[in-house]
Short mmCIF file of C-alpha atoms in Angstrom, two decimals:
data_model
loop_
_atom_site.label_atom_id
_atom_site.label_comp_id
_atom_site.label_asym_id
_atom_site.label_seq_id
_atom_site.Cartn_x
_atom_site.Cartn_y
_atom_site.Cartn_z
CA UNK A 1 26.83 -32.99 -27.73
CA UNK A 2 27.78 -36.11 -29.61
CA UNK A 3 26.41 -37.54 -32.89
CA UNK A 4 24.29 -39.84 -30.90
CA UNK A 5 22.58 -37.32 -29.62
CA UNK A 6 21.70 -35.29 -33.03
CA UNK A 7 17.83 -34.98 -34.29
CA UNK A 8 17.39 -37.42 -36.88
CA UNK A 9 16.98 -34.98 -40.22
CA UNK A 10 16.29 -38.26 -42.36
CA UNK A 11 13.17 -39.55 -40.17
CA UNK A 12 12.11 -36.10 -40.05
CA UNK A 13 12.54 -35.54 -43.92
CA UNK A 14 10.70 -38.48 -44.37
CA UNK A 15 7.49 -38.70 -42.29
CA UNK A 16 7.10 -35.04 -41.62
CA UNK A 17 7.10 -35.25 -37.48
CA UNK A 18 9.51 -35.52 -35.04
CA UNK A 19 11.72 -38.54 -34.52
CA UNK A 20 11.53 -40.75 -31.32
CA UNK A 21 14.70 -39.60 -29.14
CA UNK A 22 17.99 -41.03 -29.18
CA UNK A 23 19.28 -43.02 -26.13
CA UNK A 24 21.64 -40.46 -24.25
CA UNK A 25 25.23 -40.96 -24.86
CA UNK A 26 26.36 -41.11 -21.12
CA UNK A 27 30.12 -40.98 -20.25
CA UNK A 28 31.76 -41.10 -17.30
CA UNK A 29 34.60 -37.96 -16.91
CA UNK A 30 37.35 -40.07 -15.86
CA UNK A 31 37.17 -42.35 -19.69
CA UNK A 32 38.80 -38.53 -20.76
CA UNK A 33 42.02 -39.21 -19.01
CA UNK A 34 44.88 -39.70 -21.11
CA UNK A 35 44.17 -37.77 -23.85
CA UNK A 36 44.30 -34.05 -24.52
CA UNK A 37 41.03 -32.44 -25.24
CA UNK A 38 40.99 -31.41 -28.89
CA UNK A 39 41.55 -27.80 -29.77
CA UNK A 40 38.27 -25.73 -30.36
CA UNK A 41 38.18 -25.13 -34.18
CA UNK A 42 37.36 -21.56 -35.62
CA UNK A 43 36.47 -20.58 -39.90
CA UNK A 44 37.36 -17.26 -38.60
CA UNK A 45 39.32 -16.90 -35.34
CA UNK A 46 37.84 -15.57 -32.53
CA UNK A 47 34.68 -14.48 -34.96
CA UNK A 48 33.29 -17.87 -36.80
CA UNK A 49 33.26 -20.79 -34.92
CA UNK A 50 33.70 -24.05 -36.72
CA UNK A 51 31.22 -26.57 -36.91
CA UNK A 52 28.31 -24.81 -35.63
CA UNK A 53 25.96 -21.75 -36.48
CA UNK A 54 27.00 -18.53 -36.89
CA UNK A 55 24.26 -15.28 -37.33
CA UNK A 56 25.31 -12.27 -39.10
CA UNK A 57 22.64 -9.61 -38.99
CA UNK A 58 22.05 -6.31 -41.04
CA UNK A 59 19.95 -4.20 -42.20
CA UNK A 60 18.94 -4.39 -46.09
CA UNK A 61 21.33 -2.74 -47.94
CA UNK A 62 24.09 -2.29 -45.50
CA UNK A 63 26.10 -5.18 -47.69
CA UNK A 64 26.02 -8.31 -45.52
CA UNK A 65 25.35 -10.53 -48.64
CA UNK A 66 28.25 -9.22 -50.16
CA UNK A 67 30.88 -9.32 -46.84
CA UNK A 68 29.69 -12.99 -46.48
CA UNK A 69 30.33 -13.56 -50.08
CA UNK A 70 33.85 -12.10 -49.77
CA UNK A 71 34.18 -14.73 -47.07
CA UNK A 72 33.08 -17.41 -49.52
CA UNK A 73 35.20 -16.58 -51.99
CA UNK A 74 38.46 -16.41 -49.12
CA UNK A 75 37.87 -19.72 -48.16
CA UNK A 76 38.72 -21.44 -51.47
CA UNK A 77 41.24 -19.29 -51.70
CA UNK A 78 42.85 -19.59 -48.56
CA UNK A 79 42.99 -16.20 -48.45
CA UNK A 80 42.19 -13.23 -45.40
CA UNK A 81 38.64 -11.78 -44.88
CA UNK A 82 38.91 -8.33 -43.17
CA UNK A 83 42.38 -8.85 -42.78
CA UNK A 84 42.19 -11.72 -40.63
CA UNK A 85 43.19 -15.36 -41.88
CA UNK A 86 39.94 -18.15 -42.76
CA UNK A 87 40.58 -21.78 -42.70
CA UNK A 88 40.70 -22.95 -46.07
CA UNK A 89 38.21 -25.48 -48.01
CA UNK A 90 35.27 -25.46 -50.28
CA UNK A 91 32.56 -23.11 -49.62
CA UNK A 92 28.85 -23.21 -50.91
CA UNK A 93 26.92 -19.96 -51.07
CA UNK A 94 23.07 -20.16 -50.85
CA UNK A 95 21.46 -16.84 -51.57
CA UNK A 96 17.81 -16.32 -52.47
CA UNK A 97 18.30 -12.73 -52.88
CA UNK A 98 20.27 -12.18 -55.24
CA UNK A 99 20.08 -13.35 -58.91
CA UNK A 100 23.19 -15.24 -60.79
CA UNK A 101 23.80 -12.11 -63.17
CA UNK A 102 24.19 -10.67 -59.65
CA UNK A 103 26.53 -12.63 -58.03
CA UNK A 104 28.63 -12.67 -60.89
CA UNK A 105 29.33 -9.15 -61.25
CA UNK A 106 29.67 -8.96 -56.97
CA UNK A 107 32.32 -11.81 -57.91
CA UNK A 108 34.06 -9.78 -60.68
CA UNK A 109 35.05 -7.65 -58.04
CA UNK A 110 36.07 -9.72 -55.36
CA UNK A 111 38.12 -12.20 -57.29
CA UNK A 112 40.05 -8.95 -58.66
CA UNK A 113 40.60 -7.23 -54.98
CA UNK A 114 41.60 -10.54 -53.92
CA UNK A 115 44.20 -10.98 -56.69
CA UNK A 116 42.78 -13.77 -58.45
CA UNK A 117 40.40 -14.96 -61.31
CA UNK A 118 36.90 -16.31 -61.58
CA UNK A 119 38.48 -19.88 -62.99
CA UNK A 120 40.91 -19.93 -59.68
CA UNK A 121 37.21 -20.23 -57.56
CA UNK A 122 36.44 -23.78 -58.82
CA UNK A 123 35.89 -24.77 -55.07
CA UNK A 124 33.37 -21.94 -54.60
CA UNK A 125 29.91 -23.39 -54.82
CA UNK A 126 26.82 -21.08 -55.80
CA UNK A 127 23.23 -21.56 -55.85
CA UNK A 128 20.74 -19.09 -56.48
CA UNK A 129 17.28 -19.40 -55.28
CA UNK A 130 16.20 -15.68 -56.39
CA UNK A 131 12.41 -15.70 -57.40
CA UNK A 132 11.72 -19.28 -56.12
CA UNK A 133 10.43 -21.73 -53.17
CA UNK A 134 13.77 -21.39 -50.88
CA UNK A 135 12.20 -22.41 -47.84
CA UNK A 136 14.08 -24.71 -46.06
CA UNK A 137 11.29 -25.68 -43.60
CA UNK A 138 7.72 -24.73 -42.51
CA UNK A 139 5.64 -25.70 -39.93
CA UNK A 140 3.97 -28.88 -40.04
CA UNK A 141 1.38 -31.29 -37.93
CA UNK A 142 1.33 -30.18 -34.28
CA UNK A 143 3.61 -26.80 -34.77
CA UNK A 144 6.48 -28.70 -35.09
CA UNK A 145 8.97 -27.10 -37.63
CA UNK A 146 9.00 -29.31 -40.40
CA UNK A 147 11.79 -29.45 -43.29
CA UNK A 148 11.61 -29.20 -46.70
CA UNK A 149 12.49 -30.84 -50.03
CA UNK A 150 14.48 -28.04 -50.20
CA UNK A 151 16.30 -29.05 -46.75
CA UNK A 152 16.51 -32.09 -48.74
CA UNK A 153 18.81 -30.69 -51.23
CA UNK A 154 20.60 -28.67 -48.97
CA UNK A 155 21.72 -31.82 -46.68
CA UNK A 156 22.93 -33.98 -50.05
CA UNK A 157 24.89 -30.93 -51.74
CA UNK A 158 26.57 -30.60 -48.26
CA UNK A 159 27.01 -34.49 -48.51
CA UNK A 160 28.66 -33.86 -51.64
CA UNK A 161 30.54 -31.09 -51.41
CA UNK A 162 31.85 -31.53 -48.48
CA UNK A 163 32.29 -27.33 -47.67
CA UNK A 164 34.53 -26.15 -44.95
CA UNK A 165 31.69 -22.81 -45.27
CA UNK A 166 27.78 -22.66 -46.16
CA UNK A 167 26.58 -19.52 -46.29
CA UNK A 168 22.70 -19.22 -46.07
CA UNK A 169 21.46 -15.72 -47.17
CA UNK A 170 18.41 -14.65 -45.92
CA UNK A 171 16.33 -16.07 -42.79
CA UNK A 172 13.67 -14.42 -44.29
CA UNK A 173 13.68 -16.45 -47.04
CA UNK A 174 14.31 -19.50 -45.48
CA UNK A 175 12.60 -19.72 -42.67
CA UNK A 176 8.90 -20.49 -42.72
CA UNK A 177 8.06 -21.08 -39.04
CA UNK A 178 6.93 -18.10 -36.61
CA UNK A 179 9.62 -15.77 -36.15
CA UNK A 180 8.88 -14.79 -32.57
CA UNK A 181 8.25 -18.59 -31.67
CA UNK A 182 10.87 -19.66 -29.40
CA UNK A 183 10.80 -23.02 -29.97
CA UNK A 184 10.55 -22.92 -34.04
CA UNK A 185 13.68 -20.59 -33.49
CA UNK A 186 15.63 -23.16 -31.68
CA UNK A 187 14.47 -26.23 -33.70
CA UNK A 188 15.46 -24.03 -37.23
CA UNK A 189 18.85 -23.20 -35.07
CA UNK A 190 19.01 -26.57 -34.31
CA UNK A 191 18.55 -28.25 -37.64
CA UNK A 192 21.23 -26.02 -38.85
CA UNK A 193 23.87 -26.91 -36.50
CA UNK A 194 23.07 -30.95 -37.09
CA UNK A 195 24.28 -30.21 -40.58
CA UNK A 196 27.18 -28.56 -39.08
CA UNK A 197 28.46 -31.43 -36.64
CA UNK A 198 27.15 -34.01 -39.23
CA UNK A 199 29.04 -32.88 -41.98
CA UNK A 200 31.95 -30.94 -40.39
CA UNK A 201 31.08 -27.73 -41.83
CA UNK A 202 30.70 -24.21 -40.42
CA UNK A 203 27.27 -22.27 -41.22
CA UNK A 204 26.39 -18.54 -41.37
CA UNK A 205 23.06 -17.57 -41.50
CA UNK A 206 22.28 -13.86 -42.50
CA UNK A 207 18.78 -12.42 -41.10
CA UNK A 208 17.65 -8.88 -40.73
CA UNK A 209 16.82 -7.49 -37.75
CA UNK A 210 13.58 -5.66 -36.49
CA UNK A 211 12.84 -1.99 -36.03
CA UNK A 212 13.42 -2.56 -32.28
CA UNK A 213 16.86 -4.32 -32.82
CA UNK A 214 17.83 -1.34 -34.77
CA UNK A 215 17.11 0.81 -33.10
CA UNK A 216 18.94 -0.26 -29.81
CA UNK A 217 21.88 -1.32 -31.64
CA UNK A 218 21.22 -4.66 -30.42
CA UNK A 219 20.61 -6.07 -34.26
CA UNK A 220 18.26 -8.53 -32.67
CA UNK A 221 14.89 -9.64 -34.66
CA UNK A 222 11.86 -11.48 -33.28
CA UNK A 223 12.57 -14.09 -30.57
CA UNK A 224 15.70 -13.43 -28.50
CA UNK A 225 15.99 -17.68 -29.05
CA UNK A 226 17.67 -16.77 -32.68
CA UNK A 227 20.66 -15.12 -30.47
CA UNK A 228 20.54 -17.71 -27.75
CA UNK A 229 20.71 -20.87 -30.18
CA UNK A 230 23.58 -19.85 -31.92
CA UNK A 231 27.01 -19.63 -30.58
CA UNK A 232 28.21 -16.37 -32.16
CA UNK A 233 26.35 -13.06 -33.61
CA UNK A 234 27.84 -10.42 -35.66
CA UNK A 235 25.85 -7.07 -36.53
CA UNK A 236 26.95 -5.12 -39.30
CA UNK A 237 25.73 -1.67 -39.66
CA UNK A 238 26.16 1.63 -41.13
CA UNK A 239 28.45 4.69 -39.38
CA UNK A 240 26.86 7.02 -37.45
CA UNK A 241 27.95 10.30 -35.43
CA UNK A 242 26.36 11.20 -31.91
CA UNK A 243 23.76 12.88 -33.59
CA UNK A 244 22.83 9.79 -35.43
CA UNK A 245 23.94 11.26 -38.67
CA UNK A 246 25.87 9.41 -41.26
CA UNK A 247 28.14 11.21 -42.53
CA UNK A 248 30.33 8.45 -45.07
CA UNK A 249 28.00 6.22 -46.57
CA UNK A 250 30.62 3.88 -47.79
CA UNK A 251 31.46 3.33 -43.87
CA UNK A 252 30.42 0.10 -42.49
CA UNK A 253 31.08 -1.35 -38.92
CA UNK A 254 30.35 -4.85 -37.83
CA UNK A 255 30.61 -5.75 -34.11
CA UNK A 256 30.23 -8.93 -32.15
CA UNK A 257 27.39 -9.08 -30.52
CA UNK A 258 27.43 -12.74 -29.10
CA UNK A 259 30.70 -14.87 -28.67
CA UNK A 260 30.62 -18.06 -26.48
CA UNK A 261 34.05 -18.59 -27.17
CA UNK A 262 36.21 -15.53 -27.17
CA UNK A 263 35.43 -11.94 -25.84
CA UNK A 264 32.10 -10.13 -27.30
CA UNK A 265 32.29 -6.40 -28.04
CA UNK A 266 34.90 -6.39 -30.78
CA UNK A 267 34.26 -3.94 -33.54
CA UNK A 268 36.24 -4.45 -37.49
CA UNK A 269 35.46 -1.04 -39.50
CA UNK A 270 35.63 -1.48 -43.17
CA UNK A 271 34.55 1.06 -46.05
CA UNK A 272 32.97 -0.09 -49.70
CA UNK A 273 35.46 0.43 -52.12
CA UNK A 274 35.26 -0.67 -55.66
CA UNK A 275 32.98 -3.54 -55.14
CA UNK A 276 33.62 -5.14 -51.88
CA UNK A 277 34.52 -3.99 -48.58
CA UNK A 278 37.64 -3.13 -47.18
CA UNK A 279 39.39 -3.40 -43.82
CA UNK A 280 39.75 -0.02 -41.84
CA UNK A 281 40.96 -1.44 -38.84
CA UNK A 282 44.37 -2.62 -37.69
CA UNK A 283 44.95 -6.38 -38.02
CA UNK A 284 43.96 -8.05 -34.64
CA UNK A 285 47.56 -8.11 -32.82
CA UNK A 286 48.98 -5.81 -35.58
CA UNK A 287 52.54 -4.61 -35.07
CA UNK A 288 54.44 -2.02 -36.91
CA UNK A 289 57.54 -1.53 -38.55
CA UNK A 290 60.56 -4.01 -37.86
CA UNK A 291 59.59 -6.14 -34.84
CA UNK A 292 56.80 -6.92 -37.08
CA UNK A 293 58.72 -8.29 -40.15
CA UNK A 294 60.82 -9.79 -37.97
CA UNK A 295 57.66 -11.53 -35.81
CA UNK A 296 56.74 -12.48 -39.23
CA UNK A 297 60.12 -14.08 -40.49
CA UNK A 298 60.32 -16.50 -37.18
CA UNK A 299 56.61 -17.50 -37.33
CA UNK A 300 57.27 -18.47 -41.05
CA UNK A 301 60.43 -20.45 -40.44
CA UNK A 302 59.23 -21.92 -37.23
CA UNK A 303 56.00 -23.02 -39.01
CA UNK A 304 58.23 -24.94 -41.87
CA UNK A 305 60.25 -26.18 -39.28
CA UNK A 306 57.69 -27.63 -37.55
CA UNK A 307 56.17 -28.87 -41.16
CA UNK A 308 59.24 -31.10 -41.78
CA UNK A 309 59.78 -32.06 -38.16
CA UNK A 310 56.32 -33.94 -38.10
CA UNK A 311 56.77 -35.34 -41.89
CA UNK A 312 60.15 -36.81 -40.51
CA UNK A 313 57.88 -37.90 -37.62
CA UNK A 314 55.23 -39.94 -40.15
CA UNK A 315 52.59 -37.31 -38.61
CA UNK A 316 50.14 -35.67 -40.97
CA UNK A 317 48.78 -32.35 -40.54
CA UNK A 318 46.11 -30.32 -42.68
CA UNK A 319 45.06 -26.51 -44.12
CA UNK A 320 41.48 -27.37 -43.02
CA UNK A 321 39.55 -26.92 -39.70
CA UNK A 322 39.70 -30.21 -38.12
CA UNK A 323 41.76 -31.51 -35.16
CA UNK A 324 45.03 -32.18 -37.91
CA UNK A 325 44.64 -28.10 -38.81
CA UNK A 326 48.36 -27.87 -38.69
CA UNK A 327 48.36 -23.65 -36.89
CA UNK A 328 46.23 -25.12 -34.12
CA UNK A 329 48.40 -28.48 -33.84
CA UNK A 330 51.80 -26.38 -33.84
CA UNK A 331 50.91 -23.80 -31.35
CA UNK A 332 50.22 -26.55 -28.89
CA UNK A 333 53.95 -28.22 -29.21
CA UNK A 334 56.42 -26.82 -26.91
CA UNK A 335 58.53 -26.74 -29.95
CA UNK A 336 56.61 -24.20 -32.02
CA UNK A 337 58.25 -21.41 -29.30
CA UNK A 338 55.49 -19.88 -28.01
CA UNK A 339 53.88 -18.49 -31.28
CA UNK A 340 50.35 -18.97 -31.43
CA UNK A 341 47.33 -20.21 -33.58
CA UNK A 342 46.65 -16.79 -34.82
CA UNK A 343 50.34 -15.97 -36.65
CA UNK A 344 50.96 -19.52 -37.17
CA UNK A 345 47.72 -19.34 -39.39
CA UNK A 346 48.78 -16.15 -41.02
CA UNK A 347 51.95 -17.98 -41.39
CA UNK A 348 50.58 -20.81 -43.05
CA UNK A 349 48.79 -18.80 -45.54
CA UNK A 350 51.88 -16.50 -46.53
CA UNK A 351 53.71 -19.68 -47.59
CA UNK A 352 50.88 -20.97 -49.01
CA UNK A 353 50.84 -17.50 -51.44
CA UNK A 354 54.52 -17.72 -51.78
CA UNK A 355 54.41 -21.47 -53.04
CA UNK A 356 56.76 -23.07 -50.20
CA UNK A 357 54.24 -25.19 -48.69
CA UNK A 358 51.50 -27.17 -50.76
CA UNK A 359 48.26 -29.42 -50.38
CA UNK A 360 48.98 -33.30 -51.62
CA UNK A 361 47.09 -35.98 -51.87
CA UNK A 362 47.35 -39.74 -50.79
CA UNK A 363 45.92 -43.02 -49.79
CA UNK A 364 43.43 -45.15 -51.63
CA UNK A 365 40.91 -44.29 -54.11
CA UNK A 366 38.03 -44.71 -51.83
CA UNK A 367 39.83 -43.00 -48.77
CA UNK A 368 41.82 -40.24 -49.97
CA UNK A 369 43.21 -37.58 -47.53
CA UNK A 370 45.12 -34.39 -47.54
CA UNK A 371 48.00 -32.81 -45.96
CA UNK A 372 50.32 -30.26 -46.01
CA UNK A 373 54.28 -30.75 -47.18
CA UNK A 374 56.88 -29.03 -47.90
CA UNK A 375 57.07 -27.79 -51.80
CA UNK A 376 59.74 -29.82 -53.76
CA UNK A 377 61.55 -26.71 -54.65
CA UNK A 378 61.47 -25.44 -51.40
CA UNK A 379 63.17 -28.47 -50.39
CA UNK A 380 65.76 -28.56 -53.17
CA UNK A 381 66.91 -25.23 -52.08
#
């Protein structure tokens, strides 16, 4: 799908109907030839695809607002979520659940599991739409979903921000078309994921499921469109034994229920602890011991190695999704020895923590652009 191709959010903002299509973009295959496909882009790998729409279902009070706040707050911070690495950026957190007195105390804790301070999340982006209008659209003339002013403001703060993540907490609240409509369930879906390609940003919505999804562990609510639209689903839920007893109610267990790009059935155990959740389960590709450290070493020195290589070479690479995020751009040159995304990106974000590596700036005023060096002291040693 191509830009061309994208619903026109302005025409529909402004006359309240659905815009006249696009032309299709039509290429021919063989224009592709000569140049490698670009790699396919994940906030979370393997879990939250970039640039599209994620859905991460649970019941009320099984603490999905707070695990996708912990994400929010990782981005920013370049930090791990679950114990797996998140591509770096700004994040904006839309929540009408839960008030700001809230989120601030639900942040309290984070930023201090996470090592850091409320001031260090000046790239974290909260609104709070607790007690008021947060539909984002409703149906209009002829059953056709129609957005809101709300949409509105969603689209410019995007605009402005410019967040790697936008979280959008709940579908309940936001969503103001039928629920078991299949086509107000794709259009919603679909409005969603134009922000995403428009604005290079990754989205996860949070919804609840129904009685039935519960109850078949499926996590599913309303139309099966909301799981067909999107391109991944997570389901968090609580622990259970065989007799359907839960027996630690601090245990949580979220499993992926949909994946279009990497295998579905993966489960990441956690238990609430002091505020926020906590991993349970072994890294994904965890080692032990000494062939770990050591895996760890190479990957480190092999990523800085690589870093200087393509400075000497006048080519720029970034910390953010995008096809210059330097773990994805490494792990496809023969000269990064056969380490992949995945430990290249935990790689990146040890350095990162240990100050050897840093974000600059450069370019003109009106153009600026990022990318990662070497730190100066890093060098002088």
């Amino acid at each position: 799908m191509t830009d061309n191709n994208l619903v026109d959010l302005d025409q529909i903002e402004r006359f309240g109907k659905p815009p006249v299509a696009k032309p299709m973009a039509i290429f021919a295959a063989s224009s592709l030839a000569g140049s490698n496909a670009p790699p396919r882009l994940f906030h979370v790998d393997g879990l939250i695809p970039a640039r599209t729409v994620t859905l991460l279902g649970g019941d009320g009070a099984t603490g999905k607002s707070l695990l996708a706040l912990q994400l929010a707050v990782a981005t920013p911070l370049r930090s791990t979520w679950l114990g797996m690495p998140v591509a770096g950026g700004r994040s904006l957190f839309l929540t009408a659940e839960d008030d700001k007195d809230e989120v601030h105390r639900r942040l309290e804790d984070i930023a201090f599991h996470a090592g850091a301070k409320i001031e260090d999340l000046h790239d974290l982006h909260i609104v709070s739409l607790a007690g008021e209008d947060a539909l984002l659209a409703v149906t209009g003339r002829g059953n056709v979903l129609t957005p809101t002013p709300r949409f509105a403001e969603l689209k410019a703060a995007i605009g402005d921000l410019e967040p790697a993540l936008v979280v959008l907490d709940t579908l309940a609240d936001l969503f103001g078309g039928d629920e078991i409509s299949r086509v107000h369930a794709r259009q919603f879906v679909g409005m969603l994921r134009g922000l995403a390609i428009q604005h290079d940003t990754t989205v996860l919505l949070l919804a609840h499921p129904s009685l039935s999804g519960m109850s078949s562990g499926a996590g599913t609510s309303g139309s099966t469109a909301w799981s067909n639209s999107v391109r991944s689903r997570l389901y968090l839920e609580r622990v259970k034994d065989e007799g359907g007893i839960e027996t630690d109610p601090d245990a949580r267990v979220m499993r992926t229920m949909k994946a279009n790009y990497s295998p579905i059935g993966g489960e990441y155990r956690m238990r609430w602890q002091a505020g926020v959740f906590v991993s349970t389960s072994p890294a994904p590709g965890a080692e032990s011991g000494l062939a770990a450290y050591a895996a760890k070493d190479n990957a480190d020195r092999v990523f800085l190695d690589m870093l200087a290589t393509y400075d000497a070479e006048r080519r720029s690479v970034s910390s953010s999704q995008s096809v210059t995020f330097a773990p994805a751009v490494f792990a496809k040159d023969a000269r990064s020895q056969g380490i992949g995304k995945r430990a290249l990106t935990d790689a990146m974000n040890r350095l990162f923590a240990a100050k050897r590596i840093e974000v600059i700036e450069s370019g003109p005023p009106s153009k600026r652009r990022t990318r990662i060096v070497v730190a100066e002291h890093e060098e002088a040693e």
